[in-house]
Amino acid sequence: MCTVTIVPYDDGFRLVCNRDERRDRQAALAPSLRHFRRNRAIFPVDPAGGGTWVGVNGWGLAAALLNRKPESAAPRRNRSLRSRGLIIPGLLDAGSWTDALDMAAQLDPGQFDLFRLVLAQRMVAAVVTSDGRALSIETIGISGPFMLTSSSLGDAVVEAPRRRLFEQLVVNNAREWLPAQTRFHAHQWRSRTDISVNMERPDARTVSRTVIDVTSQVVGLCYESLGSSGRRTDRAA
């Protein structure tokens, strides 16, 4: 599960993604530059499925994927479901936000477990939501900060407290959105580490943080593996 935020700055945006995972899950591979048929992109790789949950291509198209666990969702036990991590690499071969959104709209929601997908380029973003039967698409202008979050405890468990914190730390601090965004993603309530943005509980924790910067001057990705001393920074131009 993840927490994803986007904050505008200069003539672009910064996307930050905290990834929460089980403690027994194999660590992700550090980001590397991948060459596709029409594009190149940089993203970390989940060795379990060979896909990714966040990345950016050379045209400044950023993408992030969150699992969904709504209260009303029944467990899906279809063994033929494809890994959700395979969604983003295909979309990062697109040359524009519009092309990627068209490709996302053609996804078969029945092939994947529930997800929310964020696509952002320049000053516009879209959130593609799957309920397992159909997709809904919401377009958002990146004129202010916004947040998406999820948890294996249930999305509703973390949505309200994390959103209140986001409003307090980030939205209400318009003069320092970038440092406020950094503080938000590092925040942990000592008495409720299980629902914190920087989450920790016996079976799972926040395992990494990815920062994507997209402006007219730079397209960059910085990946931090939490719980280890290593940090790797790469750029896709």
Short mmCIF file of N, CA and C in Angstrom, two decimals, residues 63-163:
data_model
loop_
_atom_site.label_atom_id
_atom_site.label_comp_id
_atom_site.label_asym_id
_atom_site.label_seq_id
_atom_site.Cartn_x
_atom_site.Cartn_y
_atom_site.Cartn_z
N ALA A 63 4.03 8.41 -13.15
CA ALA A 63 2.93 7.50 -12.83
C ALA A 63 3.17 6.86 -11.48
N ALA A 64 2.10 6.65 -10.73
CA ALA A 64 2.17 5.95 -9.44
C ALA A 64 0.91 5.11 -9.29
N LEU A 65 1.06 3.96 -8.67
CA LEU A 65 -0.03 3.01 -8.52
C LEU A 65 -0.24 2.69 -7.05
N LEU A 66 -1.50 2.71 -6.61
CA LEU A 66 -1.86 2.34 -5.25
C LEU A 66 -2.83 1.17 -5.31
N ASN A 67 -2.62 0.19 -4.43
CA ASN A 67 -3.63 -0.85 -4.24
C ASN A 67 -4.84 -0.24 -3.56
N ARG A 68 -6.00 -0.87 -3.74
CA ARG A 68 -7.21 -0.41 -3.07
C ARG A 68 -7.75 -1.51 -2.16
N LYS A 69 -8.24 -1.09 -0.99
CA LYS A 69 -8.93 -2.02 -0.10
C LYS A 69 -10.12 -1.30 0.52
N PRO A 70 -11.16 -1.05 -0.30
CA PRO A 70 -12.36 -0.42 0.25
C PRO A 70 -13.13 -1.37 1.15
N GLU A 71 -13.93 -0.80 2.04
CA GLU A 71 -14.69 -1.62 3.00
C GLU A 71 -15.65 -2.57 2.30
N SER A 72 -16.20 -2.14 1.18
CA SER A 72 -17.24 -2.93 0.50
C SER A 72 -16.69 -4.03 -0.40
N ALA A 73 -15.36 -4.05 -0.58
CA ALA A 73 -14.78 -5.00 -1.54
C ALA A 73 -14.68 -6.40 -0.94
N ALA A 74 -15.17 -7.37 -1.68
CA ALA A 74 -15.02 -8.77 -1.28
C ALA A 74 -13.67 -9.28 -1.75
N PRO A 75 -13.06 -10.21 -1.03
CA PRO A 75 -11.76 -10.76 -1.46
C PRO A 75 -11.86 -11.36 -2.84
N ARG A 76 -10.84 -11.10 -3.68
CA ARG A 76 -10.79 -11.66 -5.02
C ARG A 76 -9.77 -12.80 -5.02
N ARG A 77 -10.23 -13.98 -5.35
CA ARG A 77 -9.37 -15.16 -5.27
C ARG A 77 -9.08 -15.75 -6.65
N ASN A 78 -9.16 -14.92 -7.66
CA ASN A 78 -8.90 -15.35 -9.03
C ASN A 78 -7.40 -15.53 -9.22
N ARG A 79 -6.96 -16.77 -9.38
CA ARG A 79 -5.54 -17.04 -9.51
C ARG A 79 -4.96 -16.53 -10.82
N SER A 80 -5.82 -16.18 -11.79
CA SER A 80 -5.34 -15.74 -13.09
C SER A 80 -5.13 -14.22 -13.16
N LEU A 81 -5.34 -13.51 -12.06
CA LEU A 81 -5.14 -12.07 -12.06
C LEU A 81 -3.68 -11.73 -12.34
N ARG A 82 -3.49 -10.71 -13.15
CA ARG A 82 -2.14 -10.25 -13.48
C ARG A 82 -1.64 -9.30 -12.39
N SER A 83 -0.33 -9.18 -12.27
CA SER A 83 0.25 -8.27 -11.30
C SER A 83 -0.06 -6.83 -11.68
N ARG A 84 -0.51 -6.05 -10.71
CA ARG A 84 -0.78 -4.63 -10.96
C ARG A 84 0.49 -3.86 -11.31
N GLY A 85 1.62 -4.39 -10.88
CA GLY A 85 2.89 -3.73 -11.18
C GLY A 85 3.23 -3.69 -12.65
N LEU A 86 2.54 -4.48 -13.47
CA LEU A 86 2.80 -4.49 -14.91
C LEU A 86 2.13 -3.34 -15.63
N ILE A 87 1.26 -2.60 -14.94
CA ILE A 87 0.50 -1.53 -15.59
C ILE A 87 1.40 -0.36 -15.97
N ILE A 88 2.20 0.12 -15.04
CA ILE A 88 2.96 1.36 -15.26
C ILE A 88 4.01 1.23 -16.36
N PRO A 89 4.83 0.17 -16.44
CA PRO A 89 5.84 0.13 -17.50
C PRO A 89 5.26 0.30 -18.90
N GLY A 90 4.10 -0.29 -19.16
CA GLY A 90 3.49 -0.13 -20.47
C GLY A 90 3.06 1.30 -20.74
N LEU A 91 2.55 1.97 -19.72
CA LEU A 91 2.07 3.34 -19.89
C LEU A 91 3.23 4.32 -20.07
N LEU A 92 4.39 4.03 -19.48
CA LEU A 92 5.52 4.95 -19.60
C LEU A 92 6.15 4.93 -20.99
N ASP A 93 5.70 4.05 -21.85
CA ASP A 93 6.14 4.07 -23.25
C ASP A 93 5.36 5.11 -24.05
N ALA A 94 4.32 5.69 -23.46
CA ALA A 94 3.51 6.70 -24.14
C ALA A 94 4.31 8.00 -24.28
N GLY A 95 3.98 8.77 -25.31
CA GLY A 95 4.68 10.01 -25.55
C GLY A 95 4.06 11.21 -24.89
N SER A 96 2.86 11.04 -24.33
CA SER A 96 2.19 12.17 -23.71
C SER A 96 1.21 11.67 -22.66
N TRP A 97 0.77 12.62 -21.83
CA TRP A 97 -0.24 12.32 -20.81
C TRP A 97 -1.53 11.82 -21.47
N THR A 98 -1.92 12.45 -22.57
CA THR A 98 -3.14 12.05 -23.27
C THR A 98 -3.04 10.62 -23.78
N ASP A 99 -1.89 10.30 -24.41
CA ASP A 99 -1.70 8.94 -24.91
C ASP A 99 -1.73 7.91 -23.77
N ALA A 100 -1.06 8.25 -22.68
CA ALA A 100 -1.04 7.33 -21.54
C ALA A 100 -2.43 7.14 -20.96
N LEU A 101 -3.19 8.23 -20.89
CA LEU A 101 -4.55 8.14 -20.36
C LEU A 101 -5.43 7.29 -21.27
N ASP A 102 -5.26 7.44 -22.58
CA ASP A 102 -6.01 6.59 -23.52
C ASP A 102 -5.65 5.13 -23.32
N MET A 103 -4.38 4.85 -23.12
CA MET A 103 -3.94 3.48 -22.89
C MET A 103 -4.51 2.94 -21.58
N ALA A 104 -4.51 3.78 -20.54
CA ALA A 104 -5.04 3.35 -19.25
C ALA A 104 -6.53 3.05 -19.34
N ALA A 105 -7.25 3.85 -20.13
CA ALA A 105 -8.69 3.65 -20.27
C ALA A 105 -9.02 2.33 -20.95
N GLN A 106 -8.04 1.76 -21.67
CA GLN A 106 -8.26 0.49 -22.36
C GLN A 106 -7.91 -0.73 -21.50
N LEU A 107 -7.40 -0.48 -20.28
CA LEU A 107 -7.08 -1.61 -19.40
C LEU A 107 -8.35 -2.38 -19.05
N ASP A 108 -8.21 -3.68 -18.93
CA ASP A 108 -9.32 -4.54 -18.51
C ASP A 108 -9.28 -4.66 -16.99
N PRO A 109 -10.18 -4.02 -16.26
CA PRO A 109 -10.12 -4.06 -14.79
C PRO A 109 -10.29 -5.46 -14.23
N GLY A 110 -10.89 -6.36 -15.02
CA GLY A 110 -11.08 -7.72 -14.55
C GLY A 110 -9.80 -8.53 -14.49
N GLN A 111 -8.73 -8.01 -15.12
CA GLN A 111 -7.46 -8.74 -15.14
C GLN A 111 -6.58 -8.43 -13.94
N PHE A 112 -6.95 -7.40 -13.16
CA PHE A 112 -6.10 -6.97 -12.04
C PHE A 112 -6.93 -6.85 -10.78
N ASP A 113 -6.25 -6.96 -9.64
CA ASP A 113 -6.91 -6.63 -8.39
C ASP A 113 -7.14 -5.12 -8.35
N LEU A 114 -7.91 -4.64 -7.37
CA LEU A 114 -8.33 -3.24 -7.34
C LEU A 114 -7.14 -2.30 -7.23
N PHE A 115 -7.23 -1.15 -7.93
CA PHE A 115 -6.12 -0.20 -7.91
C PHE A 115 -6.62 1.21 -8.18
N ARG A 116 -5.73 2.17 -7.83
CA ARG A 116 -5.84 3.55 -8.29
C ARG A 116 -4.52 3.93 -8.93
N LEU A 117 -4.60 4.55 -10.08
CA LEU A 117 -3.44 4.91 -10.87
C LEU A 117 -3.42 6.42 -11.04
N VAL A 118 -2.27 7.04 -10.77
CA VAL A 118 -2.09 8.48 -10.96
C VAL A 118 -1.15 8.69 -12.14
N LEU A 119 -1.58 9.54 -13.09
CA LEU A 119 -0.75 9.94 -14.22
C LEU A 119 -0.63 11.45 -14.21
N ALA A 120 0.59 11.98 -14.28
CA ALA A 120 0.79 13.42 -14.22
C ALA A 120 1.83 13.85 -15.24
N GLN A 121 1.56 14.98 -15.88
CA GLN A 121 2.51 15.60 -16.80
C GLN A 121 2.21 17.08 -16.89
N ARG A 122 3.26 17.88 -16.91
CA ARG A 122 3.10 19.34 -16.90
C ARG A 122 2.24 19.73 -15.70
N MET A 123 1.09 20.35 -15.92
CA MET A 123 0.29 20.82 -14.79
C MET A 123 -1.07 20.14 -14.74
N VAL A 124 -1.14 18.90 -15.20
CA VAL A 124 -2.40 18.17 -15.18
C VAL A 124 -2.15 16.74 -14.72
N ALA A 125 -3.11 16.18 -14.01
CA ALA A 125 -3.03 14.80 -13.53
C ALA A 125 -4.38 14.11 -13.73
N ALA A 126 -4.35 12.81 -13.72
CA ALA A 126 -5.58 12.02 -13.78
C ALA A 126 -5.46 10.88 -12.79
N VAL A 127 -6.58 10.55 -12.17
CA VAL A 127 -6.65 9.40 -11.27
C VAL A 127 -7.59 8.39 -11.90
N VAL A 128 -7.06 7.22 -12.20
CA VAL A 128 -7.83 6.13 -12.80
C VAL A 128 -8.11 5.11 -11.70
N THR A 129 -9.38 4.86 -11.42
CA THR A 129 -9.77 3.98 -10.32
C THR A 129 -10.49 2.76 -10.85
N SER A 130 -10.07 1.58 -10.39
CA SER A 130 -10.70 0.32 -10.77
C SER A 130 -11.44 -0.27 -9.58
N ASP A 131 -12.68 -0.72 -9.82
CA ASP A 131 -13.42 -1.46 -8.80
C ASP A 131 -13.49 -2.94 -9.14
N GLY A 132 -12.67 -3.36 -10.12
CA GLY A 132 -12.64 -4.75 -10.55
C GLY A 132 -13.59 -5.05 -11.70
N ARG A 133 -14.52 -4.13 -11.95
CA ARG A 133 -15.48 -4.33 -13.04
C ARG A 133 -15.42 -3.20 -14.08
N ALA A 134 -15.14 -1.99 -13.61
CA ALA A 134 -15.10 -0.84 -14.49
C ALA A 134 -14.05 0.15 -13.99
N LEU A 135 -13.68 1.07 -14.88
CA LEU A 135 -12.74 2.13 -14.54
C LEU A 135 -13.46 3.47 -14.49
N SER A 136 -13.07 4.31 -13.55
CA SER A 136 -13.52 5.69 -13.53
C SER A 136 -12.28 6.58 -13.61
N ILE A 137 -12.42 7.73 -14.26
CA ILE A 137 -11.28 8.61 -14.49
C ILE A 137 -11.63 10.02 -14.03
N GLU A 138 -10.77 10.59 -13.17
CA GLU A 138 -10.94 11.95 -12.70
C GLU A 138 -9.72 12.76 -13.11
N THR A 139 -9.95 13.90 -13.77
CA THR A 139 -8.87 14.79 -14.19
C THR A 139 -8.71 15.91 -13.17
N ILE A 140 -7.45 16.21 -12.83
CA ILE A 140 -7.15 17.19 -11.79
C ILE A 140 -6.09 18.15 -12.30
N GLY A 141 -6.35 19.46 -12.23
CA GLY A 141 -5.32 20.44 -12.51
C GLY A 141 -4.38 20.54 -11.33
N ILE A 142 -3.07 20.56 -11.59
CA ILE A 142 -2.09 20.60 -10.50
C ILE A 142 -1.87 22.05 -10.11
N SER A 143 -2.88 22.64 -9.49
CA SER A 143 -2.78 24.02 -9.02
C SER A 143 -2.53 24.09 -7.52
N GLY A 144 -2.64 22.96 -6.85
CA GLY A 144 -2.41 22.88 -5.42
C GLY A 144 -2.07 21.45 -5.04
N PRO A 145 -1.68 21.22 -3.80
CA PRO A 145 -1.31 19.87 -3.37
C PRO A 145 -2.51 18.92 -3.35
N PHE A 146 -2.27 17.66 -3.69
CA PHE A 146 -3.29 16.65 -3.45
C PHE A 146 -2.65 15.33 -3.05
N MET A 147 -3.45 14.47 -2.43
CA MET A 147 -2.95 13.24 -1.81
C MET A 147 -3.87 12.08 -2.11
N LEU A 148 -3.27 10.90 -2.28
CA LEU A 148 -3.98 9.63 -2.32
C LEU A 148 -3.29 8.68 -1.36
N THR A 149 -4.06 7.83 -0.68
CA THR A 149 -3.45 6.91 0.27
C THR A 149 -4.26 5.63 0.37
N SER A 150 -3.61 4.58 0.83
CA SER A 150 -4.29 3.28 0.97
C SER A 150 -3.57 2.47 2.05
N SER A 151 -4.23 1.42 2.51
CA SER A 151 -3.65 0.57 3.56
C SER A 151 -4.27 -0.81 3.50
N SER A 152 -3.47 -1.82 3.81
CA SER A 152 -4.00 -3.18 3.89
C SER A 152 -4.91 -3.34 5.10
N LEU A 153 -4.88 -2.39 6.04
CA LEU A 153 -5.83 -2.40 7.16
C LEU A 153 -7.23 -2.01 6.70
N GLY A 154 -7.30 -1.43 5.50
CA GLY A 154 -8.54 -0.86 4.97
C GLY A 154 -8.30 0.60 4.68
N ASP A 155 -8.63 1.03 3.47
CA ASP A 155 -8.35 2.41 3.08
C ASP A 155 -9.03 3.41 4.01
N ALA A 156 -10.23 3.09 4.45
CA ALA A 156 -10.97 4.01 5.30
C ALA A 156 -10.30 4.21 6.66
N VAL A 157 -9.49 3.25 7.10
CA VAL A 157 -8.83 3.34 8.40
C VAL A 157 -7.81 4.47 8.41
N VAL A 158 -7.12 4.66 7.28
CA VAL A 158 -6.04 5.65 7.24
C VAL A 158 -6.41 6.94 6.51
N GLU A 159 -7.47 6.91 5.73
CA GLU A 159 -7.81 8.07 4.90
C GLU A 159 -8.01 9.34 5.73
N ALA A 160 -8.86 9.31 6.72
CA ALA A 160 -9.19 10.53 7.46
C ALA A 160 -8.00 11.09 8.25
N PRO A 161 -7.29 10.28 9.06
CA PRO A 161 -6.17 10.86 9.81
C PRO A 161 -5.03 11.35 8.93
N ARG A 162 -4.71 10.62 7.87
CA ARG A 162 -3.63 11.07 6.99
C ARG A 162 -4.05 12.33 6.23
N ARG A 163 -5.31 12.42 5.83
CA ARG A 163 -5.76 13.62 5.10
C ARG A 163 -5.77 14.84 6.01
#
